[in-house]
GROMACS .gro file of C-alpha atoms in nm:
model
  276
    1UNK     CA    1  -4.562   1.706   0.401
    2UNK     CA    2  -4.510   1.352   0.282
    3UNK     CA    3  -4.114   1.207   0.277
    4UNK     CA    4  -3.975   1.129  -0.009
    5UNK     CA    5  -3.658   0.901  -0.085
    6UNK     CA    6  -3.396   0.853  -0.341
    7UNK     CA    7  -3.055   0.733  -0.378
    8UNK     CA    8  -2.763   1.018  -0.353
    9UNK     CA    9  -2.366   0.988  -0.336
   10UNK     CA   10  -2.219   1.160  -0.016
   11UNK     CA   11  -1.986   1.446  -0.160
   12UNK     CA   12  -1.942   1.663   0.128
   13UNK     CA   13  -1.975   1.672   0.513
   14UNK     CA   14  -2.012   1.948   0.749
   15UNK     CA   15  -2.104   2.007   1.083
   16UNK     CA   16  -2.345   2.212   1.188
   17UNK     CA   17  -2.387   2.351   1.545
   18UNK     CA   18  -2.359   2.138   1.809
   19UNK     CA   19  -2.574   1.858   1.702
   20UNK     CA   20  -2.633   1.810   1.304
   21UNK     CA   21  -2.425   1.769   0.985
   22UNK     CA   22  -2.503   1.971   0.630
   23UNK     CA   23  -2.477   1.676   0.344
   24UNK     CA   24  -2.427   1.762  -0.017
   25UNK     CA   25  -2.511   1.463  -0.207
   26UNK     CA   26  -2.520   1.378  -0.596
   27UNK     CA   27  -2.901   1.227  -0.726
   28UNK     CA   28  -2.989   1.085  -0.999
   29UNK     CA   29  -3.350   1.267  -0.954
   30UNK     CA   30  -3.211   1.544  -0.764
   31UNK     CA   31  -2.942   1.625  -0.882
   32UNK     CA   32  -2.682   1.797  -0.647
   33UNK     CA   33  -2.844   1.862  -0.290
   34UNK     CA   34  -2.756   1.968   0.047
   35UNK     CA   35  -3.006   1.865   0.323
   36UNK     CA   36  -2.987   1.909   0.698
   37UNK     CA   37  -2.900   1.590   0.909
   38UNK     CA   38  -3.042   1.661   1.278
   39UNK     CA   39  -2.864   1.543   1.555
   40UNK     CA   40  -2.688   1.325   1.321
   41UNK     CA   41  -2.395   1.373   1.554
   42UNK     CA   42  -2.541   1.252   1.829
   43UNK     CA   43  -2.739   0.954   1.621
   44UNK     CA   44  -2.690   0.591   1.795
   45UNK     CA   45  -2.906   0.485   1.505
   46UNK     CA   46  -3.044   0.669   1.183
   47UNK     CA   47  -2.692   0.813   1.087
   48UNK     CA   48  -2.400   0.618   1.250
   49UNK     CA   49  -2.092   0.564   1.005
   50UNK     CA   50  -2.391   0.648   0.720
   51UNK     CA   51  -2.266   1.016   0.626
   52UNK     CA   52  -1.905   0.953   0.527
   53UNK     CA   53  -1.755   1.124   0.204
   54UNK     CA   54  -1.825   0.874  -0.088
   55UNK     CA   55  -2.053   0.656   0.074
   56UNK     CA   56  -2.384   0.527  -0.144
   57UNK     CA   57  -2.709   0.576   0.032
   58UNK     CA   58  -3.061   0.596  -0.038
   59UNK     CA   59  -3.222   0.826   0.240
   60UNK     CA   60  -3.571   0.933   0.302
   61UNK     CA   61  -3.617   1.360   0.349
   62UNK     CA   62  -3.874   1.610   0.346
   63UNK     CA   63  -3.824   1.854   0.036
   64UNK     CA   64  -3.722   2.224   0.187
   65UNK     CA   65  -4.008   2.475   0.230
   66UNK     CA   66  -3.857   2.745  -0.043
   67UNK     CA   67  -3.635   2.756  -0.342
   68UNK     CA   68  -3.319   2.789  -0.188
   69UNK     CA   69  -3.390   2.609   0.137
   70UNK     CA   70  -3.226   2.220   0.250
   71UNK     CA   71  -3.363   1.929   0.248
   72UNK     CA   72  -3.453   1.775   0.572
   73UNK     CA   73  -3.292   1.428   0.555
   74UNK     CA   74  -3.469   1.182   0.798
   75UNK     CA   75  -3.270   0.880   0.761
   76UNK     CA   76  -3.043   0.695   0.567
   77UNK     CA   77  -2.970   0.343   0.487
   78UNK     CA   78  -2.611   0.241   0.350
   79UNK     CA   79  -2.596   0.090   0.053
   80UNK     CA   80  -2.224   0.091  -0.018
   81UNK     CA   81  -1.957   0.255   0.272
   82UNK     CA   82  -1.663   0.287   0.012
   83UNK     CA   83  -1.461   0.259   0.323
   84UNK     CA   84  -1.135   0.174   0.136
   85UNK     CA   85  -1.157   0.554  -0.004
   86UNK     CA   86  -1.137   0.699   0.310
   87UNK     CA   87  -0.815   0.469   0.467
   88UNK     CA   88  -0.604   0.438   0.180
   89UNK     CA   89  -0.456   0.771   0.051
   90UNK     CA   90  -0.402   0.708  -0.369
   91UNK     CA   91  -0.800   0.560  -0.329
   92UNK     CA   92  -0.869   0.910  -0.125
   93UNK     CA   93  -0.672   1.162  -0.322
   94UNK     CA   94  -0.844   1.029  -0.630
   95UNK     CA   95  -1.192   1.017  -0.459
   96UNK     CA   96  -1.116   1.355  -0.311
   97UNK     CA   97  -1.057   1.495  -0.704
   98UNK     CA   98  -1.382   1.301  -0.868
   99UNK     CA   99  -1.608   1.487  -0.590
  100UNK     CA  100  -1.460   1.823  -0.634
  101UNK     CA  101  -1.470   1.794  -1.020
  102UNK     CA  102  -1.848   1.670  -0.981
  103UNK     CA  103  -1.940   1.999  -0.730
  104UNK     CA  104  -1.779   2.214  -0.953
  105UNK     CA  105  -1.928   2.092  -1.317
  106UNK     CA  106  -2.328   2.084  -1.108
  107UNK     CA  107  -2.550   2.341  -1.009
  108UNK     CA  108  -2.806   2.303  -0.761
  109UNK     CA  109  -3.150   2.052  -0.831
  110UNK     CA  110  -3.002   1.982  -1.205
  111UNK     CA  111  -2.992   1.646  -1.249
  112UNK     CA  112  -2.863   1.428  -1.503
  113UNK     CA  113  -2.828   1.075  -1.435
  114UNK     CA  114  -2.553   0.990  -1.659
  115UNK     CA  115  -2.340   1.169  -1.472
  116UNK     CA  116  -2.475   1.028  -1.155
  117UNK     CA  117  -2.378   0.628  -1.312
  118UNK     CA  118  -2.070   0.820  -1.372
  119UNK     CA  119  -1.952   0.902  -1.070
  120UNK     CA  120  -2.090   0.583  -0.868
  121UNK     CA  121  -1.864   0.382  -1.124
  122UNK     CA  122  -1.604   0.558  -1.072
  123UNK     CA  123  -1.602   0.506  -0.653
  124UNK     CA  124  -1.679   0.202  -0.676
  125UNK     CA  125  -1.375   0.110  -0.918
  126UNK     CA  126  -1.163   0.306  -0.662
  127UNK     CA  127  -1.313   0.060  -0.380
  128UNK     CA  128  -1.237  -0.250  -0.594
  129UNK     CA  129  -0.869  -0.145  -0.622
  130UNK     CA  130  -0.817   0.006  -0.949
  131UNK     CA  131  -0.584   0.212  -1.070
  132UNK     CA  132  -0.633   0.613  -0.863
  133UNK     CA  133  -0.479   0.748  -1.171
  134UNK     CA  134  -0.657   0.576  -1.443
  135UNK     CA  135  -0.996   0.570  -1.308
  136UNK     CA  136  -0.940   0.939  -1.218
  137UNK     CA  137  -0.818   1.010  -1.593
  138UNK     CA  138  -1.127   0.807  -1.698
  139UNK     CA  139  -1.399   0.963  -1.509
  140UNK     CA  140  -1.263   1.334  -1.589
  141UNK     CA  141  -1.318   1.282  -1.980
  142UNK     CA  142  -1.628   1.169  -1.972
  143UNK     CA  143  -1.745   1.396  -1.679
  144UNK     CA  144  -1.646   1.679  -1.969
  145UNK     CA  145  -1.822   1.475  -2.211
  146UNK     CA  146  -2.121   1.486  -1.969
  147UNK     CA  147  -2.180   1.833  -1.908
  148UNK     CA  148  -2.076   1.941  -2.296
  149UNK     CA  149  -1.682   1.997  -2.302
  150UNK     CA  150  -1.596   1.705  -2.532
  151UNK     CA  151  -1.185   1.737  -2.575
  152UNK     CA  152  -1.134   1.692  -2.982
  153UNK     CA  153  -0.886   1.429  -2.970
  154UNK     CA  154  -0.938   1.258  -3.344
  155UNK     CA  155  -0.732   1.560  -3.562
  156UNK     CA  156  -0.554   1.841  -3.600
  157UNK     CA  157  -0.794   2.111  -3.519
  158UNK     CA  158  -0.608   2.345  -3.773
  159UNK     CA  159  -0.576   2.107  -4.108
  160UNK     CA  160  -0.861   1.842  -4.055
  161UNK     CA  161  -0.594   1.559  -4.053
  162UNK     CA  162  -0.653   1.260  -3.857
  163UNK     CA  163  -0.399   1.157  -3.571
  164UNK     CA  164  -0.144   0.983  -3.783
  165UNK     CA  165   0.159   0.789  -3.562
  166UNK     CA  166   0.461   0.967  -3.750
  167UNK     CA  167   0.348   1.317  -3.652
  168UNK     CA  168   0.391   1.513  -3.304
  169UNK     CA  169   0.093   1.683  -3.132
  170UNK     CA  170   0.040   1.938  -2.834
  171UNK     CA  171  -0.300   1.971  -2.643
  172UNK     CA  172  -0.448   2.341  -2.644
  173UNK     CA  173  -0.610   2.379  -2.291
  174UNK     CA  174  -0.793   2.713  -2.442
  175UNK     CA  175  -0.984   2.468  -2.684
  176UNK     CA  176  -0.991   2.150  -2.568
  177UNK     CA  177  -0.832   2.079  -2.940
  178UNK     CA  178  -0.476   1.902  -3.065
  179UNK     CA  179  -0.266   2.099  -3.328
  180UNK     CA  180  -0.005   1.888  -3.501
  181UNK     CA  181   0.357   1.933  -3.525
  182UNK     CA  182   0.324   2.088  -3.905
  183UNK     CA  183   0.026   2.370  -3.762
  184UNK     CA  184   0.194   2.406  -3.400
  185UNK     CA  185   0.475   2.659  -3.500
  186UNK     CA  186   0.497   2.933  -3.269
  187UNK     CA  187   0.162   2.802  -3.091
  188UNK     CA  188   0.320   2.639  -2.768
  189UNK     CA  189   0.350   2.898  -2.542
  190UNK     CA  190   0.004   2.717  -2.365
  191UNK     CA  191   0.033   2.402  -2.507
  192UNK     CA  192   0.105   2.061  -2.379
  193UNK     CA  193   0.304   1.762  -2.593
  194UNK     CA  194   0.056   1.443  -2.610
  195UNK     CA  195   0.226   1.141  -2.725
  196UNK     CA  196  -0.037   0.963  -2.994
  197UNK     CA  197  -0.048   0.674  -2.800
  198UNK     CA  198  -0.187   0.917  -2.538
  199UNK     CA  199  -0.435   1.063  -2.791
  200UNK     CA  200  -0.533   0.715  -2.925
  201UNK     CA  201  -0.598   0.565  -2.591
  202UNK     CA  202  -0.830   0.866  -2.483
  203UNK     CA  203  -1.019   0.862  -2.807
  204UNK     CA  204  -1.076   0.525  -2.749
  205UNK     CA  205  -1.214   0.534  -2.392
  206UNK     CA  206  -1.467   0.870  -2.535
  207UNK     CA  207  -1.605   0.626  -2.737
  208UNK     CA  208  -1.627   0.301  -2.534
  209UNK     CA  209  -1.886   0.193  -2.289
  210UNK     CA  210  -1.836   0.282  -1.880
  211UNK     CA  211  -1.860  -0.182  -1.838
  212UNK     CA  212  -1.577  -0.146  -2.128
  213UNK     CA  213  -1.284   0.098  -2.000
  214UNK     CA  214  -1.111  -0.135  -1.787
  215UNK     CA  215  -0.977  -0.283  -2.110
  216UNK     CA  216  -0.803   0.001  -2.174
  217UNK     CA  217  -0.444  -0.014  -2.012
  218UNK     CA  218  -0.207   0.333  -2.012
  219UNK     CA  219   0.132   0.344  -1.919
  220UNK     CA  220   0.280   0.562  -1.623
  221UNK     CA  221   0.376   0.812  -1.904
  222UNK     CA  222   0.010   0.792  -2.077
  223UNK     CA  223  -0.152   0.904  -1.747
  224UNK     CA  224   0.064   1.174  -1.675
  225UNK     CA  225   0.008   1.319  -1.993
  226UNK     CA  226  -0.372   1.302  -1.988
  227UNK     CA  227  -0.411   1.416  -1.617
  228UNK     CA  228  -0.210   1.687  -1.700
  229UNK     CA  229  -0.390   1.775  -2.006
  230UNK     CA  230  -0.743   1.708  -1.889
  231UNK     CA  231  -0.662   1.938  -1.568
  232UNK     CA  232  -0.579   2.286  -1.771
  233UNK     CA  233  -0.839   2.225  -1.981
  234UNK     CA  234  -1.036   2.213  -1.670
  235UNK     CA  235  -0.882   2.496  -1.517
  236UNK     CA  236  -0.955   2.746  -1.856
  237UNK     CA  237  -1.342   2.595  -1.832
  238UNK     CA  238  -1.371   2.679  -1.442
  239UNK     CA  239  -1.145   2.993  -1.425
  240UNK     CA  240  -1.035   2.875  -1.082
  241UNK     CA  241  -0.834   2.593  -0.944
  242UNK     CA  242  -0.922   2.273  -0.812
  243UNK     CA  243  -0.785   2.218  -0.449
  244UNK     CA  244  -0.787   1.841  -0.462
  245UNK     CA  245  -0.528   1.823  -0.709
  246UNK     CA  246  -0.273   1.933  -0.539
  247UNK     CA  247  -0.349   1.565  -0.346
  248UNK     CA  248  -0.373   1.384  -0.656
  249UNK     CA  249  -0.044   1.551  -0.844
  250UNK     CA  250   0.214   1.328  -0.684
  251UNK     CA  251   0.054   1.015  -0.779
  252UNK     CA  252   0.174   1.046  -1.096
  253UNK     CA  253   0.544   1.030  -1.010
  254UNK     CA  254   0.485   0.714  -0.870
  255UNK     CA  255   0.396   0.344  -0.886
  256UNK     CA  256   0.032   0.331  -1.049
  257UNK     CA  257  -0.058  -0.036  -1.067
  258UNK     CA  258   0.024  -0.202  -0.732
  259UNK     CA  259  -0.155  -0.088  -0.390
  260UNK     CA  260   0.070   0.126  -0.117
  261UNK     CA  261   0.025   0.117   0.225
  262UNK     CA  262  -0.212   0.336   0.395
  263UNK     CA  263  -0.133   0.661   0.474
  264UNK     CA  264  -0.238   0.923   0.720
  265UNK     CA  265  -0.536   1.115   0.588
  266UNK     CA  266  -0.493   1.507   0.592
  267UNK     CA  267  -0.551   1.612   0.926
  268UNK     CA  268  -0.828   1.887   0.995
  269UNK     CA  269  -0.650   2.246   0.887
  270UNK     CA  270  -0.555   2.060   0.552
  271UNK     CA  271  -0.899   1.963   0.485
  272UNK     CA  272  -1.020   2.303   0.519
  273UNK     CA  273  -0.772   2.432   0.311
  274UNK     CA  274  -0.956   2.192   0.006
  275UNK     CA  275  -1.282   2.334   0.107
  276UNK     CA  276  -1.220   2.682   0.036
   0.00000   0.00000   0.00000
C-alpha cells in the first residue's frame, strides 16, 4: 500500500505499550485522525521532540486497513514546534482549551479546512505572544461559526431591534441569541449581562477576516464577558463540560496584555483528569 502525506496539527498524545504513541491530529484533507506512531518512544530519529501537543507537522502514513482502524504514521517532519505553548502556562491553558474545543466540535475523517486555517492561526498567535484570552475568545466564535452555531449578536432576538448603546442586553446560552433590557423581564434566570461594547466588538470580529482580528482590542472586562458567554453556549451545544476550562478560567481575573513568567505545567494525575 503506497504512503501518503499531509499536513496535521498535533491535538493529543498518548502512549501506547511500551514502545509507540497514539496521535490525534487535525487535517485539512483528513480531517481529525488518530494514527499509530511505532516505537516513537524509542525514535533517535523519525519522531524526536516531533509529537508534542500543538506542534505543526506534515507526516507521511499508510491509510488503516478498515473503517475504524489508525493510521500508520511513518514519519514526521516539523514544521512549526509551538514550543512557547507548552512552557508558558496562559500560552498552554489557552492552547489546552482551542484543542479540546476542536476534538469536541469534529468527528472522525470530516474535514473542513477552514477550520483547520482556524486553528493553526490561532497556535500560532499564541506562539507569537498574543493575548491567551483574546485569541482564545477569537478562535471560539468563529470555531461556532465553522461548524454552524453562529451566536446572533446584531439584535434583540425578541423585537428585531438592532444593538442600540442606550439599552442593556443579556446573552441566552439556550439560543445563542441577545434579548434586550425592554424583552428580558423575567427571562434571566439563564442569562448573562453583555455590555454593548462586548456585543459590538464580537460582531465585529464574526465579520472580519482571520489576517484582520488583531485590530480588534477588548478590555479585561470585554473578555470576561465573552469567554463567559461563548463557554455556556458551548456547554448547552455539547451537553457536557469542557475540562480545559477550568485551566483557562483564572486568566480572566488577571493581567491579559503583558507576558507572566512561566509556570509549572500540570503534572501527570492533572492531565488525566482533562482527558477524561
Amino acid at each position: 500500500m503506497n504512503l501518503g502525506s499531509t499536513c496535521g496539527i498535533v491535538l493529543r498524545v498518548v502512549d501506547y505499550g511500551e514502545a509507540d504513541k497514539l496521535v490525534t491530529l487535525y487535517c485539512p484533507d483528513l480531517g481529525r485522525v488518530t494514527g499509530i506512531a511505532k516505537g516513537a518512544k524509542k525514535s533517535k530519529h523519525r519522531f524526536v521532540n516531533k509529537l508534542e501537543e500543538f506542534s505543526l507537522l506534515h507526516f507521511f502514513y499508510r491509510p488503516p486497513r478498515g473503517p475504524a482502524g489508525l493510521l500508520l504514521i511513518s514519519e514526521a517532519e516539523l514544521l512549526a514546534a509551538h514550543v512557547s505553548l507548552r512552557i508558558d502556562f496562559r500560552r498552554y491553558a489557552a492552547a489546552m482549551y482551542l484543542g479540546e474545543l476542536t476534538l469536541r466540535f469534529t468527528r472522525d475523517n470530516d474535514p473542513d479546512r477552514r477550520l483547520y486555517i482556524l486553528l493553526k492561526w490561532a497556535l500560532a498567535a499564541l506562539d507569537r505572544g498574543k493575548t491567551p484570552q483574546q485569541i482564545a475568545t477569537l478562535f471560539h466564535l468563529h470555531l461556532l461559526e465553522t461548524v454552524g452555531y453562529r451566536p446572533e449578536l446584531d439584535r434583540c432576538a425578541a423585537c428585531h431591534q438592532s444593538v442600540l448603546a442606550q439599552r442593556r442586553y443579556i446573552f441566552l446560552p439556550g439560543s445563542g441569541s441577545l434579548l434586550c433590557d425592554a424583552c428580558a423581564q423575567g427571562k434571566t434566570s439563564h442569562a448573562l449581562r453583555l455590555s454593548v461594547q462586548t456585543i459590538r466588538l464580537l460582531a465585529s470580529a464574526q465579520s472580519f477576516e482571520l489576517d484582520r482580528l488583531y485590530r480588534l482590542r477588548f478590555s479585561q472586562q470585554a473578555l470576561g464577558e465573552a469567554m463567559m458567554a461563548l463557554y455556556h453556549f458551548t456547554l448547552h451545544l455539547l451537553q457536557q463540560d469542557v475540562h480545559s476550562w477550568r485551566l483557562l478560567r483564572p486568566l480572566l481575573d488577571g493581567p491579559s496584555h503583558r507576558d507572566v513568567p512561566t509556570s509549572e505545567m500540570p503534572d501527570e494525575k492533572e492531565r488525566a483528569d482533562r482527558d477524561g
